[in-house]
Short mmCIF file of C-alpha atoms and ligand atoms in Angstrom, two decimals:
data_model
loop_
_atom_site.label_atom_id
_atom_site.label_comp_id
_atom_site.label_asym_id
_atom_site.label_seq_id
_atom_site.Cartn_x
_atom_site.Cartn_y
_atom_site.Cartn_z
CA MET P 350 150.78 -68.08 -87.22
CA ARG P 351 151.68 -72.12 -87.24
CA LYS P 352 154.85 -72.66 -89.06
CA PHE P 353 154.19 -76.09 -91.33
CA SER P 354 156.84 -78.56 -89.69
CA TYR P 355 157.68 -82.20 -90.38
CA ILE P 356 159.09 -82.90 -87.36
CA GLU P 357 155.80 -81.24 -86.11
CA ARG P 358 153.72 -83.65 -87.52
CA TYR P 359 155.86 -86.74 -87.98
CA GLY P 360 159.13 -86.49 -85.61
CA LEU P 361 161.49 -87.05 -88.09
CA ARG P 362 163.42 -84.52 -90.36
CA LEU P 363 161.87 -84.62 -93.63
CA GLN P 364 163.12 -83.66 -96.91
CA ARG P 365 160.74 -83.09 -100.36
CA LEU P 366 162.31 -84.56 -103.23
CA ALA P 367 160.55 -82.99 -105.91
CA LEU P 368 159.67 -85.74 -109.08
CA ASP P 369 158.47 -85.81 -112.99
CA GLY P 370 156.14 -88.42 -112.90
CA GLY P 371 155.90 -88.13 -116.55
CA PHE P 372 152.26 -86.81 -115.94
CA THR P 373 150.36 -84.34 -117.50
CA CYS P 374 147.34 -82.06 -117.20
CA PRO P 375 144.04 -82.34 -118.33
CA ASN P 376 143.57 -78.50 -118.82
CA ARG P 377 145.95 -78.57 -121.53
CA ASP P 378 145.61 -81.93 -122.89
CA GLY P 379 142.14 -81.09 -124.01
CA LYS P 380 140.09 -82.92 -121.56
CA VAL P 381 139.53 -80.00 -119.76
CA GLY P 382 140.84 -77.60 -121.62
CA PHE P 383 143.54 -76.68 -124.41
CA GLY P 384 146.45 -74.22 -123.01
CA GLY P 385 146.14 -74.73 -119.37
CA CYS P 386 145.89 -71.88 -116.88
CA THR P 387 147.33 -68.52 -117.94
CA PHE P 388 149.80 -68.27 -115.35
CA CYS P 389 151.02 -71.52 -115.91
CA ASP P 390 154.89 -72.40 -117.17
CA ASN P 391 155.57 -76.01 -115.33
CA ALA P 392 158.92 -75.91 -116.97
CA ALA P 393 159.69 -72.78 -114.72
CA PHE P 394 159.31 -75.33 -111.70
CA HIS P 395 161.22 -78.35 -112.55
CA PRO P 396 164.45 -79.33 -110.93
CA SER P 397 167.44 -80.14 -113.14
CA TYR P 398 168.21 -83.46 -111.51
CA THR P 399 164.56 -84.73 -112.94
CA ALA P 400 164.88 -84.62 -116.56
CA GLY P 401 165.29 -87.63 -119.13
CA LYS P 402 165.44 -90.04 -115.66
CA THR P 403 163.09 -92.38 -114.53
CA LEU P 404 161.27 -92.22 -111.18
CA THR P 405 164.05 -94.17 -109.38
CA GLU P 406 166.96 -92.04 -110.75
CA GLN P 407 165.30 -89.28 -109.73
CA ILE P 408 165.09 -89.93 -106.00
CA GLU P 409 168.90 -91.44 -106.19
CA ALA P 410 169.43 -87.40 -108.15
CA GLY P 411 167.60 -85.49 -105.82
CA ILE P 412 168.92 -87.54 -102.49
CA SER P 413 172.47 -86.45 -103.83
CA PHE P 414 171.43 -82.56 -104.46
CA HIS P 415 170.11 -82.05 -101.47
CA THR P 416 173.34 -84.10 -99.33
CA ALA P 417 175.92 -81.80 -101.76
CA ARG P 418 174.17 -79.01 -99.99
CA GLY P 419 174.16 -79.69 -96.56
CA ARG P 420 170.98 -80.51 -95.88
CA LYS P 421 169.72 -83.69 -93.32
CA ALA P 422 167.10 -85.95 -93.11
CA ASP P 423 165.91 -88.69 -91.26
CA GLY P 424 164.52 -90.10 -94.48
CA TYR P 425 162.63 -88.13 -98.30
CA LEU P 426 159.35 -87.72 -99.07
CA ALA P 427 158.58 -88.64 -103.36
CA TYR P 428 157.05 -84.82 -103.99
CA PHE P 429 154.85 -85.20 -107.37
CA GLN P 430 154.91 -81.82 -108.30
CA ALA P 431 154.79 -81.39 -112.10
CA PHE P 432 151.78 -81.24 -113.89
CA SER P 433 148.42 -83.10 -112.49
CA ASN P 434 150.19 -86.25 -110.18
CA THR P 435 146.95 -88.19 -110.41
CA TYR P 436 145.83 -87.82 -113.66
CA ALA P 437 145.97 -91.70 -114.86
CA THR P 438 144.58 -94.34 -114.87
CA LEU P 439 144.59 -96.02 -111.43
CA THR P 440 146.51 -98.70 -111.64
CA GLU P 441 149.76 -96.39 -113.34
CA LEU P 442 149.39 -94.25 -110.50
CA ARG P 443 149.87 -97.47 -108.04
CA GLU P 444 152.93 -98.04 -110.40
CA LYS P 445 154.68 -94.84 -109.98
CA TYR P 446 153.80 -93.74 -106.09
CA GLU P 447 154.89 -97.76 -105.49
CA GLU P 448 158.42 -97.31 -107.48
CA ALA P 449 159.00 -94.45 -105.37
CA LEU P 450 157.99 -96.11 -101.97
CA LYS P 451 160.36 -99.07 -102.82
CA HIS P 452 162.95 -96.87 -102.07
CA PRO P 453 164.68 -97.33 -98.78
CA LEU P 454 165.29 -93.62 -97.85
CA VAL P 455 162.16 -92.87 -98.94
CA LYS P 456 158.97 -92.52 -95.92
CA GLY P 457 156.25 -91.78 -98.32
CA LEU P 458 154.23 -89.33 -100.46
CA VAL P 459 153.53 -85.73 -101.53
CA ILE P 460 151.37 -85.67 -104.32
CA GLY P 461 150.03 -82.27 -105.87
CA THR P 462 147.09 -82.47 -108.10
CA ARG P 463 143.94 -80.35 -109.11
CA PRO P 464 140.70 -80.72 -107.72
CA ASP P 465 138.99 -82.52 -110.63
CA CYS P 466 141.35 -85.44 -110.77
CA VAL P 467 140.51 -87.30 -107.99
CA ASP P 468 137.91 -89.90 -106.78
CA PRO P 469 137.04 -91.87 -104.54
CA LEU P 470 138.79 -95.20 -105.40
CA LEU P 471 142.21 -93.52 -105.42
CA LEU P 472 141.39 -91.63 -102.43
CA ASP P 473 140.51 -94.97 -101.03
CA TYR P 474 143.50 -96.70 -102.53
CA LEU P 475 145.82 -93.45 -100.50
CA ALA P 476 143.90 -94.01 -97.05
CA ALA P 477 144.90 -97.35 -97.70
CA LEU P 478 148.72 -97.11 -98.11
CA ARG P 479 148.65 -94.59 -94.88
CA SER P 480 146.96 -97.37 -93.02
CA GLN P 481 149.88 -99.50 -94.33
CA GLY P 482 152.39 -97.11 -92.46
CA SER P 483 153.56 -94.61 -95.33
CA ILE P 484 153.23 -90.95 -94.86
CA VAL P 485 150.70 -89.24 -98.34
CA GLU P 486 149.79 -86.39 -98.20
CA VAL P 487 147.76 -84.54 -101.08
CA GLU P 488 148.23 -81.31 -102.42
CA TYR P 489 145.66 -79.44 -104.17
CA GLY P 490 146.03 -76.12 -106.75
CA ILE P 491 142.81 -74.09 -105.22
CA GLU P 492 144.72 -70.59 -106.30
CA SER P 493 141.27 -69.01 -106.11
CA VAL P 494 138.32 -69.09 -104.13
CA TYR P 495 136.36 -67.12 -106.63
CA ASP P 496 134.78 -68.28 -109.77
CA SER P 497 134.87 -65.07 -111.76
CA THR P 498 139.19 -65.77 -111.23
CA LEU P 499 139.00 -69.46 -112.04
CA ARG P 500 137.58 -68.64 -115.62
CA ARG P 501 139.47 -65.64 -115.85
CA VAL P 502 143.00 -67.71 -115.70
CA ASN P 503 141.25 -70.34 -117.16
CA ARG P 504 141.46 -72.87 -115.10
CA GLY P 505 139.11 -75.47 -116.02
CA HIS P 506 137.42 -76.23 -112.39
CA ASP P 507 135.72 -74.46 -110.12
CA PHE P 508 135.84 -73.35 -106.40
CA ALA P 509 132.95 -76.40 -105.46
CA CYS P 510 134.97 -78.43 -106.74
CA THR P 511 137.30 -77.68 -104.85
CA ARG P 512 135.56 -77.90 -101.96
CA GLU P 513 134.06 -81.78 -102.43
CA ALA P 514 138.14 -83.01 -103.34
CA VAL P 515 139.22 -81.50 -99.79
CA SER P 516 136.71 -82.19 -98.18
CA GLN P 517 136.74 -86.11 -99.21
CA THR P 518 140.06 -86.51 -99.53
CA ALA P 519 140.70 -85.02 -95.36
CA GLU P 520 137.82 -87.13 -94.48
CA ARG P 521 139.65 -90.43 -94.79
CA GLY P 522 142.54 -88.82 -92.83
CA ILE P 523 144.61 -87.38 -95.55
CA PRO P 524 146.69 -84.30 -94.52
CA THR P 525 144.88 -82.22 -97.58
CA GLY P 526 147.35 -78.79 -98.52
CA GLY P 527 146.10 -75.89 -100.39
CA HIS P 528 148.10 -73.77 -102.77
CA ILE P 529 146.91 -70.66 -103.45
CA ILE P 530 148.05 -67.66 -105.60
CA ILE P 531 147.35 -63.58 -104.04
CA GLY P 532 147.00 -61.92 -106.81
CA LEU P 533 145.57 -62.85 -109.46
CA PRO P 534 143.71 -60.11 -112.28
CA GLY P 535 140.64 -58.90 -111.06
CA GLU P 536 141.18 -59.39 -107.32
CA THR P 537 141.29 -56.99 -105.10
CA ARG P 538 142.90 -56.20 -101.69
CA GLU P 539 139.68 -56.59 -100.15
CA MET P 540 138.88 -60.11 -101.96
CA ILE P 541 141.85 -61.76 -100.75
CA LEU P 542 141.55 -61.06 -97.25
CA HIS P 543 137.90 -62.46 -98.02
CA THR P 544 139.84 -65.82 -99.40
CA ALA P 545 141.36 -66.44 -96.12
CA ASP P 546 138.02 -66.48 -94.42
CA ILE P 547 136.33 -69.23 -97.32
CA LEU P 548 139.67 -71.34 -96.77
CA SER P 549 139.17 -71.36 -93.19
CA GLU P 550 135.80 -73.02 -93.92
CA LEU P 551 137.67 -75.79 -94.96
CA PRO P 552 139.36 -79.18 -93.93
CA ILE P 553 142.81 -77.83 -94.78
CA SER P 554 145.71 -78.93 -92.57
CA SER P 555 148.07 -77.25 -94.66
CA LEU P 556 148.46 -73.82 -96.98
CA LYS P 557 151.20 -72.29 -99.45
CA ILE P 558 151.10 -68.86 -100.22
CA HIS P 559 152.27 -67.31 -104.06
CA GLN P 560 152.46 -64.04 -105.68
CA LEU P 561 151.74 -64.06 -108.73
CA GLN P 562 154.76 -64.32 -110.99
CA ILE P 563 153.85 -63.07 -114.46
CA LEU P 564 156.16 -65.88 -116.60
CA LYS P 565 157.38 -65.39 -119.69
CA GLY P 566 155.85 -65.98 -122.37
CA THR P 567 152.33 -67.40 -120.97
CA ALA P 568 148.67 -66.27 -121.79
CA MET P 569 148.67 -64.00 -118.08
CA GLU P 570 151.82 -61.96 -119.82
CA LYS P 571 149.88 -60.66 -122.60
CA GLU P 572 146.97 -60.10 -120.14
CA PHE P 573 148.93 -57.90 -117.46
CA GLN P 574 150.73 -55.90 -120.76
CA ALA P 575 146.92 -55.46 -122.20
CA HIS P 576 145.41 -54.55 -118.47
CA PRO P 577 147.76 -53.57 -115.65
CA GLU P 578 145.45 -52.10 -114.19
CA ASP P 579 143.65 -55.29 -113.18
CA PHE P 580 146.47 -56.46 -111.55
CA LEU P 581 147.77 -55.93 -107.36
CA ARG P 582 150.82 -56.42 -108.37
CA PRO P 583 152.11 -55.78 -104.93
CA GLY P 584 156.38 -54.88 -103.84
CA PRO P 585 157.51 -56.86 -100.64
CA ASP P 586 156.80 -54.98 -98.32
CA GLU P 587 153.02 -54.20 -99.73
CA TYR P 588 152.95 -58.36 -100.13
CA VAL P 589 153.97 -58.95 -96.61
CA ALA P 590 151.66 -56.69 -94.75
CA LEU P 591 148.75 -58.20 -96.66
CA LEU P 592 150.36 -61.76 -95.76
CA ALA P 593 150.10 -60.17 -91.91
CA ASP P 594 146.45 -59.57 -92.69
CA PHE P 595 145.31 -62.32 -94.40
CA ILE P 596 146.98 -65.10 -91.86
CA GLY P 597 145.39 -63.09 -88.96
CA ARG P 598 142.33 -64.15 -91.16
CA LEU P 599 142.97 -67.71 -91.55
CA ARG P 600 141.98 -70.34 -89.05
CA PRO P 601 145.10 -70.52 -86.90
CA ASP P 602 145.70 -73.83 -87.38
CA ILE P 603 146.21 -73.91 -90.39
CA ALA P 604 150.01 -74.53 -90.86
CA ILE P 605 151.82 -72.58 -93.39
CA GLY P 606 154.66 -73.87 -96.35
CA ARG P 607 155.71 -71.67 -98.62
CA ILE P 608 155.05 -68.02 -98.54
CA VAL P 609 156.87 -67.10 -101.89
CA SER P 610 157.48 -68.42 -104.76
CA SER P 611 160.97 -67.73 -107.01
CA VAL P 612 161.68 -68.93 -110.41
CA PRO P 613 164.73 -69.10 -112.63
CA PRO P 614 165.08 -65.42 -113.82
CA ARG P 615 164.74 -66.57 -117.28
CA PHE P 616 161.39 -66.90 -116.34
CA THR P 617 159.86 -63.33 -115.66
CA ASP P 618 161.06 -60.02 -114.71
CA ALA P 619 159.40 -59.44 -111.65
CA PRO P 620 162.03 -57.18 -109.63
CA TRP P 621 161.73 -59.65 -106.85
CA GLY P 622 161.24 -63.50 -107.84
CA LEU P 623 164.46 -63.73 -106.38
CA LEU P 624 163.50 -62.93 -103.17
CA LYS P 625 163.65 -66.39 -100.81
CA GLN P 626 161.02 -67.38 -98.37
CA GLU P 627 163.35 -66.58 -95.29
CA GLU P 628 164.29 -62.99 -95.97
CA LEU P 629 160.41 -62.68 -96.70
CA MET P 630 159.39 -65.10 -93.01
CA LYS P 631 161.87 -63.32 -91.00
CA ARG P 632 159.94 -59.66 -92.50
CA LEU P 633 156.22 -61.34 -92.10
CA LYS P 634 157.52 -62.53 -88.71
CA LYS P 635 157.81 -58.78 -87.38
CA LEU P 636 154.14 -58.14 -88.33
CA ILE P 637 152.33 -60.60 -86.41
S1 SF4 L 763 146.09 -77.31 -113.78
FE1 SF4 L 763 148.50 -76.93 -113.64
S2 SF4 L 763 149.58 -78.06 -114.81
FE2 SF4 L 763 147.98 -77.76 -115.54
S3 SF4 L 763 147.97 -75.88 -116.55
FE3 SF4 L 763 146.65 -75.54 -114.74
S4 SF4 L 763 148.68 -75.12 -113.54
FE4 SF4 L 763 149.60 -75.73 -115.21
#
């Protein structure tokens, strides 16, 4: 397994600063749909230091947050994480990205978004930023490779859309990452393992894998209560075993980032929601 490493990729120890650029999401504001993906509660993922601040203030607060925890870095990446961070006009996007890049300690951008929120003009602009010396990476929420699942979770786009966005991004030389959720309703163990085969055909350079967390108050919570038999819900040991098989089928050059997601306990009653990445990685390494 190749573990994701900025030192390997850029020769620098880089720390991501999760930022809230004030974007929304087309699956919430009605452009694509209302209500959002059934598993989504973005509040669960907002770092506390972003609230009510400008981007520059968030960057300063993020650096203080990490420094106070003894995390050393050669520089920082502005990680546009909340909602869909390419969902605005190019003019608005440029203003936000370039405000972040102006900070002397920020070496580049990591932009999380939906595959239906990019276009050639935006990707050309991002490629130009890279050629001017900034690090620029794009991370797509893929979530599932099955259209039946994407419909069931009210995702608002199909997998063909993901293929197209990933290809268009990677062909411009932009490191392209994906995010996938293990355990969405209706997906069996075999379907999950076959996901690795399908992802391996995409020109992604990295992958974040998360177990499904059923967050309180979401549509997914109601669905789980009505049809628990449709959810795989592996415990930690079963999950790690599944991951080992999954990663064994993944193209070996795809670097693995996170393998677990954890939100503050008030958002979920999942018994192993707070298991740390490092702990699961240790268990995983024993199996692969
Ligand atoms: S696309 Fe992202 S922000 Fe929008 S509803 Fe889905 S998970 Fe939430």
